[in-house]
mmCIF file of N, CA and C in Angstrom:
data_model
loop_
_atom_site.group_PDB
_atom_site.id
_atom_site.type_symbol
_atom_site.label_atom_id
_atom_site.label_comp_id
_atom_site.label_asym_id
_atom_site.label_seq_id
_atom_site.Cartn_x
_atom_site.Cartn_y
_atom_site.Cartn_z
ATOM 1 N N UNK A 9 137.683 90.791 96.689
ATOM 2 C CA UNK A 9 136.269 91.021 96.832
ATOM 3 C C UNK A 9 135.599 89.746 97.368
ATOM 4 N N UNK A 10 134.614 89.922 98.228
ATOM 5 C CA UNK A 10 133.910 88.794 98.823
ATOM 6 C C UNK A 10 132.983 88.135 97.824
ATOM 7 N N UNK A 11 132.808 86.831 97.978
ATOM 8 C CA UNK A 11 131.844 86.116 97.152
ATOM 9 C C UNK A 11 130.445 86.541 97.557
ATOM 10 N N UNK A 12 129.523 86.609 96.603
ATOM 11 C CA UNK A 12 128.145 86.957 96.958
ATOM 12 C C UNK A 12 127.533 85.874 97.847
ATOM 13 N N UNK A 13 126.661 86.296 98.731
ATOM 14 C CA UNK A 13 125.966 85.381 99.627
ATOM 15 C C UNK A 13 124.893 84.637 98.838
ATOM 16 N N UNK A 14 124.879 83.323 98.918
ATOM 17 C CA UNK A 14 123.881 82.526 98.203
ATOM 18 C C UNK A 14 122.513 82.661 98.859
ATOM 19 N N UNK A 15 121.488 82.526 98.045
ATOM 20 C CA UNK A 15 120.121 82.447 98.542
ATOM 21 C C UNK A 15 119.745 80.965 98.530
ATOM 22 N N UNK A 16 119.269 80.468 99.665
ATOM 23 C CA UNK A 16 118.862 79.070 99.743
ATOM 24 C C UNK A 16 117.359 78.994 99.997
ATOM 25 N N UNK A 17 116.762 77.947 99.477
ATOM 26 C CA UNK A 17 115.312 77.781 99.555
ATOM 27 C C UNK A 17 114.929 76.937 100.770
ATOM 28 N N UNK A 18 113.623 76.859 101.024
ATOM 29 C CA UNK A 18 113.093 76.185 102.206
ATOM 30 C C UNK A 18 113.581 74.744 102.331
ATOM 31 N N UNK A 19 113.588 73.996 101.254
ATOM 32 C CA UNK A 19 114.001 72.589 101.314
ATOM 33 C C UNK A 19 115.421 72.463 101.880
ATOM 34 N N UNK A 20 116.313 73.353 101.471
ATOM 35 C CA UNK A 20 117.691 73.340 101.964
ATOM 36 C C UNK A 20 117.742 73.754 103.429
ATOM 37 N N UNK A 21 116.960 74.772 103.793
ATOM 38 C CA UNK A 21 116.924 75.231 105.193
ATOM 39 C C UNK A 21 116.409 74.110 106.090
ATOM 40 N N UNK A 22 115.371 73.410 105.660
ATOM 41 C CA UNK A 22 114.847 72.284 106.444
ATOM 42 C C UNK A 22 115.913 71.216 106.661
ATOM 43 N N UNK A 23 116.628 70.881 105.599
ATOM 44 C CA UNK A 23 117.671 69.855 105.699
ATOM 45 C C UNK A 23 118.830 70.293 106.581
ATOM 46 N N UNK A 24 119.242 71.555 106.454
ATOM 47 C CA UNK A 24 120.405 72.034 107.211
ATOM 48 C C UNK A 24 120.102 72.224 108.688
ATOM 49 N N UNK A 25 118.873 72.661 109.026
ATOM 50 C CA UNK A 25 118.564 72.960 110.427
ATOM 51 C C UNK A 25 117.969 71.781 111.172
ATOM 52 N N UNK A 26 117.321 70.861 110.456
ATOM 53 C CA UNK A 26 116.632 69.760 111.116
ATOM 54 C C UNK A 26 115.303 70.164 111.718
ATOM 55 N N UNK A 27 114.847 71.378 111.441
ATOM 56 C CA UNK A 27 113.572 71.861 111.961
ATOM 57 C C UNK A 27 112.459 71.529 110.980
ATOM 58 N N UNK A 28 111.229 71.513 111.483
ATOM 59 C CA UNK A 28 110.075 71.340 110.596
ATOM 60 C C UNK A 28 109.689 72.699 110.022
ATOM 61 N N UNK A 29 108.902 72.649 108.957
ATOM 62 C CA UNK A 29 108.436 73.886 108.319
ATOM 63 C C UNK A 29 107.656 74.759 109.316
ATOM 64 N N UNK A 30 106.753 74.145 110.077
ATOM 65 C CA UNK A 30 105.951 74.925 111.023
ATOM 66 C C UNK A 30 106.824 75.535 112.119
ATOM 67 N N UNK A 31 107.847 74.827 112.561
ATOM 68 C CA UNK A 31 108.755 75.371 113.580
ATOM 69 C C UNK A 31 109.533 76.557 113.028
ATOM 70 N N UNK A 32 109.988 76.459 111.787
ATOM 71 C CA UNK A 32 110.716 77.580 111.183
ATOM 72 C C UNK A 32 109.836 78.820 111.142
ATOM 73 N N UNK A 33 108.601 78.688 110.664
ATOM 74 C CA UNK A 33 107.719 79.853 110.564
ATOM 75 C C UNK A 33 107.321 80.384 111.941
ATOM 76 N N UNK A 34 107.172 79.506 112.926
ATOM 77 C CA UNK A 34 106.878 79.971 114.291
ATOM 78 C C UNK A 34 108.058 80.771 114.836
ATOM 79 N N UNK A 35 109.273 80.251 114.629
ATOM 80 C CA UNK A 35 110.465 80.941 115.110
ATOM 81 C C UNK A 35 110.658 82.287 114.391
ATOM 82 N N UNK A 36 110.331 82.357 113.106
ATOM 83 C CA UNK A 36 110.408 83.638 112.389
ATOM 84 C C UNK A 36 109.476 84.643 113.054
ATOM 85 N N UNK A 37 108.248 84.234 113.357
ATOM 86 C CA UNK A 37 107.296 85.157 113.981
ATOM 87 C C UNK A 37 107.718 85.557 115.395
ATOM 88 N N UNK A 38 108.452 84.677 116.079
ATOM 89 C CA UNK A 38 108.969 84.990 117.420
ATOM 90 C C UNK A 38 110.225 85.859 117.360
ATOM 91 N N UNK A 39 110.833 85.961 116.168
ATOM 92 C CA UNK A 39 112.071 86.724 116.022
ATOM 93 C C UNK A 39 113.312 85.939 116.405
ATOM 94 N N UNK A 40 113.202 84.604 116.427
ATOM 95 C CA UNK A 40 114.348 83.776 116.822
ATOM 96 C C UNK A 40 114.911 82.961 115.666
ATOM 97 N N UNK A 41 114.540 83.319 114.442
ATOM 98 C CA UNK A 41 115.049 82.658 113.245
ATOM 99 C C UNK A 41 115.077 83.689 112.130
ATOM 100 N N UNK A 42 116.061 83.615 111.233
ATOM 101 C CA UNK A 42 116.149 84.607 110.150
ATOM 102 C C UNK A 42 114.878 84.648 109.296
ATOM 103 N N UNK A 43 114.450 85.850 108.965
ATOM 104 C CA UNK A 43 113.278 86.038 108.114
ATOM 105 C C UNK A 43 113.623 85.731 106.662
ATOM 106 N N UNK A 44 112.597 85.391 105.902
ATOM 107 C CA UNK A 44 112.768 85.092 104.483
ATOM 108 C C UNK A 44 112.959 86.379 103.680
ATOM 109 N N UNK A 45 113.505 86.194 102.491
ATOM 110 C CA UNK A 45 113.624 87.260 101.502
ATOM 111 C C UNK A 45 112.687 86.926 100.359
ATOM 112 N N UNK A 46 111.989 87.920 99.853
ATOM 113 C CA UNK A 46 111.156 87.707 98.670
ATOM 114 C C UNK A 46 112.076 87.729 97.463
ATOM 115 N N UNK A 47 112.117 86.638 96.689
ATOM 116 C CA UNK A 47 113.025 86.577 95.540
ATOM 117 C C UNK A 47 112.285 86.550 94.206
ATOM 118 N N UNK A 48 110.960 86.356 94.250
ATOM 119 C CA UNK A 48 110.133 86.433 93.053
ATOM 120 C C UNK A 48 108.689 86.581 93.506
ATOM 121 N N UNK A 49 107.786 86.651 92.551
ATOM 122 C CA UNK A 49 106.367 86.809 92.902
ATOM 123 C C UNK A 49 105.870 85.668 93.783
ATOM 124 N N UNK A 50 106.355 84.461 93.521
ATOM 125 C CA UNK A 50 105.883 83.301 94.283
ATOM 126 C C UNK A 50 106.980 82.574 95.045
ATOM 127 N N UNK A 51 108.154 83.162 95.153
ATOM 128 C CA UNK A 51 109.259 82.470 95.796
ATOM 129 C C UNK A 51 109.940 83.304 96.862
ATOM 130 N N UNK A 52 110.529 82.600 97.807
ATOM 131 C CA UNK A 52 111.308 83.272 98.844
ATOM 132 C C UNK A 52 112.456 82.358 99.242
ATOM 133 N N UNK A 53 113.410 82.918 99.936
ATOM 134 C CA UNK A 53 114.567 82.155 100.372
ATOM 135 C C UNK A 53 115.259 82.870 101.518
ATOM 136 N N UNK A 54 116.390 82.375 101.896
ATOM 137 C CA UNK A 54 117.172 82.932 102.993
ATOM 138 C C UNK A 54 118.602 83.149 102.529
ATOM 139 N N UNK A 55 119.273 84.158 103.107
ATOM 140 C CA UNK A 55 120.710 84.302 102.887
ATOM 141 C C UNK A 55 121.384 83.134 103.605
ATOM 142 N N UNK A 56 122.256 82.448 102.910
ATOM 143 C CA UNK A 56 122.941 81.303 103.494
ATOM 144 C C UNK A 56 123.733 81.705 104.739
ATOM 145 N N UNK A 57 124.326 82.881 104.729
ATOM 146 C CA UNK A 57 125.106 83.325 105.887
ATOM 147 C C UNK A 57 124.227 83.488 107.130
ATOM 148 N N UNK A 58 122.971 83.940 106.959
ATOM 149 C CA UNK A 58 122.060 84.066 108.104
ATOM 150 C C UNK A 58 121.735 82.695 108.692
ATOM 151 N N UNK A 59 121.508 81.716 107.830
ATOM 152 C CA UNK A 59 121.219 80.355 108.308
ATOM 153 C C UNK A 59 122.457 79.771 108.988
ATOM 154 N N UNK A 60 123.639 80.005 108.422
ATOM 155 C CA UNK A 60 124.874 79.519 109.050
ATOM 156 C C UNK A 60 125.073 80.124 110.437
ATOM 157 N N UNK A 61 124.778 81.430 110.586
ATOM 158 C CA UNK A 61 124.887 82.062 111.909
ATOM 159 C C UNK A 61 123.904 81.447 112.883
ATOM 160 N N UNK A 62 122.681 81.162 112.431
ATOM 161 C CA UNK A 62 121.689 80.554 113.303
ATOM 162 C C UNK A 62 122.136 79.147 113.718
ATOM 163 N N UNK A 63 122.627 78.368 112.776
ATOM 164 C CA UNK A 63 123.085 77.006 113.078
ATOM 165 C C UNK A 63 124.240 77.031 114.086
ATOM 166 N N UNK A 64 125.128 78.002 113.964
ATOM 167 C CA UNK A 64 126.285 78.089 114.860
ATOM 168 C C UNK A 64 125.872 78.341 116.310
ATOM 169 N N UNK A 65 124.788 79.091 116.523
ATOM 170 C CA UNK A 65 124.357 79.396 117.888
ATOM 171 C C UNK A 65 122.869 79.758 117.901
ATOM 172 N N UNK A 66 121.983 78.759 117.804
ATOM 173 C CA UNK A 66 120.556 79.050 117.707
ATOM 174 C C UNK A 66 119.970 79.754 118.928
ATOM 175 N N UNK A 67 120.462 79.452 120.109
ATOM 176 C CA UNK A 67 119.900 80.056 121.319
ATOM 177 C C UNK A 67 120.209 81.541 121.430
ATOM 178 N N UNK A 68 121.335 81.957 120.899
ATOM 179 C CA UNK A 68 121.736 83.358 121.021
ATOM 180 C C UNK A 68 121.471 84.165 119.754
ATOM 181 N N UNK A 69 120.947 83.536 118.686
ATOM 182 C CA UNK A 69 120.756 84.243 117.419
ATOM 183 C C UNK A 69 119.749 85.376 117.561
ATOM 184 N N UNK A 70 120.116 86.524 117.035
ATOM 185 C CA UNK A 70 119.225 87.677 116.931
ATOM 186 C C UNK A 70 119.512 88.357 115.611
ATOM 187 N N UNK A 71 118.509 89.007 115.007
ATOM 188 C CA UNK A 71 118.753 89.704 113.738
ATOM 189 C C UNK A 71 119.853 90.749 113.893
ATOM 190 N N UNK A 72 120.671 90.901 112.850
ATOM 191 C CA UNK A 72 121.747 91.890 112.900
ATOM 192 C C UNK A 72 121.365 93.184 112.211
ATOM 193 N N UNK A 73 120.222 93.197 111.511
ATOM 194 C CA UNK A 73 119.808 94.402 110.800
ATOM 195 C C UNK A 73 118.304 94.384 110.606
ATOM 196 N N UNK A 74 117.792 95.444 110.020
ATOM 197 C CA UNK A 74 116.372 95.538 109.763
ATOM 198 C C UNK A 74 115.934 94.547 108.693
ATOM 199 N N UNK A 75 114.710 94.059 108.747
ATOM 200 C CA UNK A 75 114.235 93.149 107.697
ATOM 201 C C UNK A 75 114.340 93.811 106.318
ATOM 202 N N UNK A 76 114.763 93.035 105.344
ATOM 203 C CA UNK A 76 114.892 93.549 103.990
ATOM 204 C C UNK A 76 116.232 94.157 103.668
ATOM 205 N N UNK A 77 117.083 94.314 104.677
ATOM 206 C CA UNK A 77 118.432 94.816 104.426
ATOM 207 C C UNK A 77 119.414 93.773 104.920
ATOM 208 N N UNK A 78 120.644 93.920 104.477
ATOM 209 C CA UNK A 78 121.651 92.933 104.883
ATOM 210 C C UNK A 78 122.989 93.655 104.962
ATOM 211 N N UNK A 79 123.767 93.398 106.018
ATOM 212 C CA UNK A 79 125.049 94.091 106.160
ATOM 213 C C UNK A 79 126.030 93.724 105.041
ATOM 214 N N UNK A 80 126.927 94.626 104.755
ATOM 215 C CA UNK A 80 127.996 94.414 103.778
ATOM 216 C C UNK A 80 127.486 94.155 102.368
ATOM 217 N N UNK A 81 126.395 94.750 102.019
ATOM 218 C CA UNK A 81 125.862 94.624 100.672
ATOM 219 C C UNK A 81 125.787 96.004 100.039
ATOM 220 N N UNK A 82 126.003 96.054 98.728
ATOM 221 C CA UNK A 82 125.882 97.325 98.013
ATOM 222 C C UNK A 82 124.436 97.665 97.767
#
Protein backbone atom coordinates (compact mmCIF):
# COMPACT_ATOMS: atom_id res chain seq x y z
CA UNK A 1 0.00 0.00 0.00
CA UNK A 2 1.22 3.51 -0.81
CA UNK A 3 2.17 5.95 1.90
CA UNK A 4 -0.33 8.77 2.36
CA UNK A 5 0.56 12.04 0.68
CA UNK A 6 1.71 14.64 3.22
CA UNK A 7 0.08 18.03 3.48
CA UNK A 8 2.63 20.84 3.61
CA UNK A 9 2.02 24.41 4.72
CA UNK A 10 2.90 27.72 3.06
CA UNK A 11 6.22 28.16 4.91
CA UNK A 12 7.45 24.82 3.52
CA UNK A 13 6.17 25.60 0.01
CA UNK A 14 7.98 28.96 0.07
CA UNK A 15 11.23 27.30 1.13
CA UNK A 16 10.98 24.44 -1.38
CA UNK A 17 10.02 26.55 -4.42
CA UNK A 18 11.99 29.73 -3.76
CA UNK A 19 8.93 31.76 -4.77
CA UNK A 20 7.43 34.64 -2.82
CA UNK A 21 3.99 34.39 -1.25
CA UNK A 22 2.51 36.87 -3.75
CA UNK A 23 4.01 34.95 -6.70
CA UNK A 24 2.53 31.68 -5.44
CA UNK A 25 -0.96 33.18 -5.15
CA UNK A 26 -0.66 34.89 -8.55
CA UNK A 27 0.38 31.60 -10.15
CA UNK A 28 -2.54 29.79 -8.45
CA UNK A 29 -4.96 32.31 -9.97
CA UNK A 30 -3.28 31.87 -13.38
CA UNK A 31 -3.61 28.08 -13.08
CA UNK A 32 0.16 27.53 -13.22
CA UNK A 33 0.68 26.39 -9.62
CA UNK A 34 -1.14 23.79 -7.50
CA UNK A 35 -4.16 25.14 -5.63
CA UNK A 36 -4.37 24.97 -1.85
CA UNK A 37 -6.46 22.52 0.13
CA UNK A 38 -8.62 23.70 3.00
CA UNK A 39 -7.45 21.68 6.02
CA UNK A 40 -9.23 23.57 8.82
CA UNK A 41 -11.36 26.65 9.39
CA UNK A 42 -8.29 28.89 9.28
CA UNK A 43 -5.66 26.71 7.64
CA UNK A 44 -4.72 25.44 4.23
CA UNK A 45 -1.90 23.48 2.67
CA UNK A 46 -0.77 21.62 -0.41
CA UNK A 47 -0.29 17.95 -1.27
CA UNK A 48 3.46 17.41 -1.21
CA UNK A 49 3.27 15.35 -4.41
CA UNK A 50 1.67 18.31 -6.28
CA UNK A 51 4.49 20.62 -5.17
CA UNK A 52 7.09 17.99 -6.13
CA UNK A 53 5.54 17.72 -9.62
CA UNK A 54 5.62 21.50 -9.98
CA UNK A 55 9.27 21.68 -8.85
CA UNK A 56 10.23 18.94 -11.33
CA UNK A 57 8.86 20.92 -14.30
CA UNK A 58 7.32 24.31 -13.46
CA UNK A 59 6.93 25.46 -17.07
CA UNK A 60 4.91 22.43 -18.11
CA UNK A 61 2.92 21.93 -14.87
CA UNK A 62 -0.85 21.72 -15.28
CA UNK A 63 -3.49 20.42 -12.86
CA UNK A 64 -4.13 16.68 -13.21
CA UNK A 65 -7.64 16.76 -11.75
CA UNK A 66 -10.46 19.00 -10.64
CA UNK A 67 -9.87 21.27 -7.63
CA UNK A 68 -10.70 19.52 -4.38
CA UNK A 69 -10.02 16.04 -5.71
CA UNK A 70 -6.80 14.14 -6.01
CA UNK A 71 -5.91 11.06 -8.07
CA UNK A 72 -5.30 7.71 -6.37
CA UNK A 73 -7.16 8.62 -3.22
CA UNK A 74 -10.04 6.77 -1.59
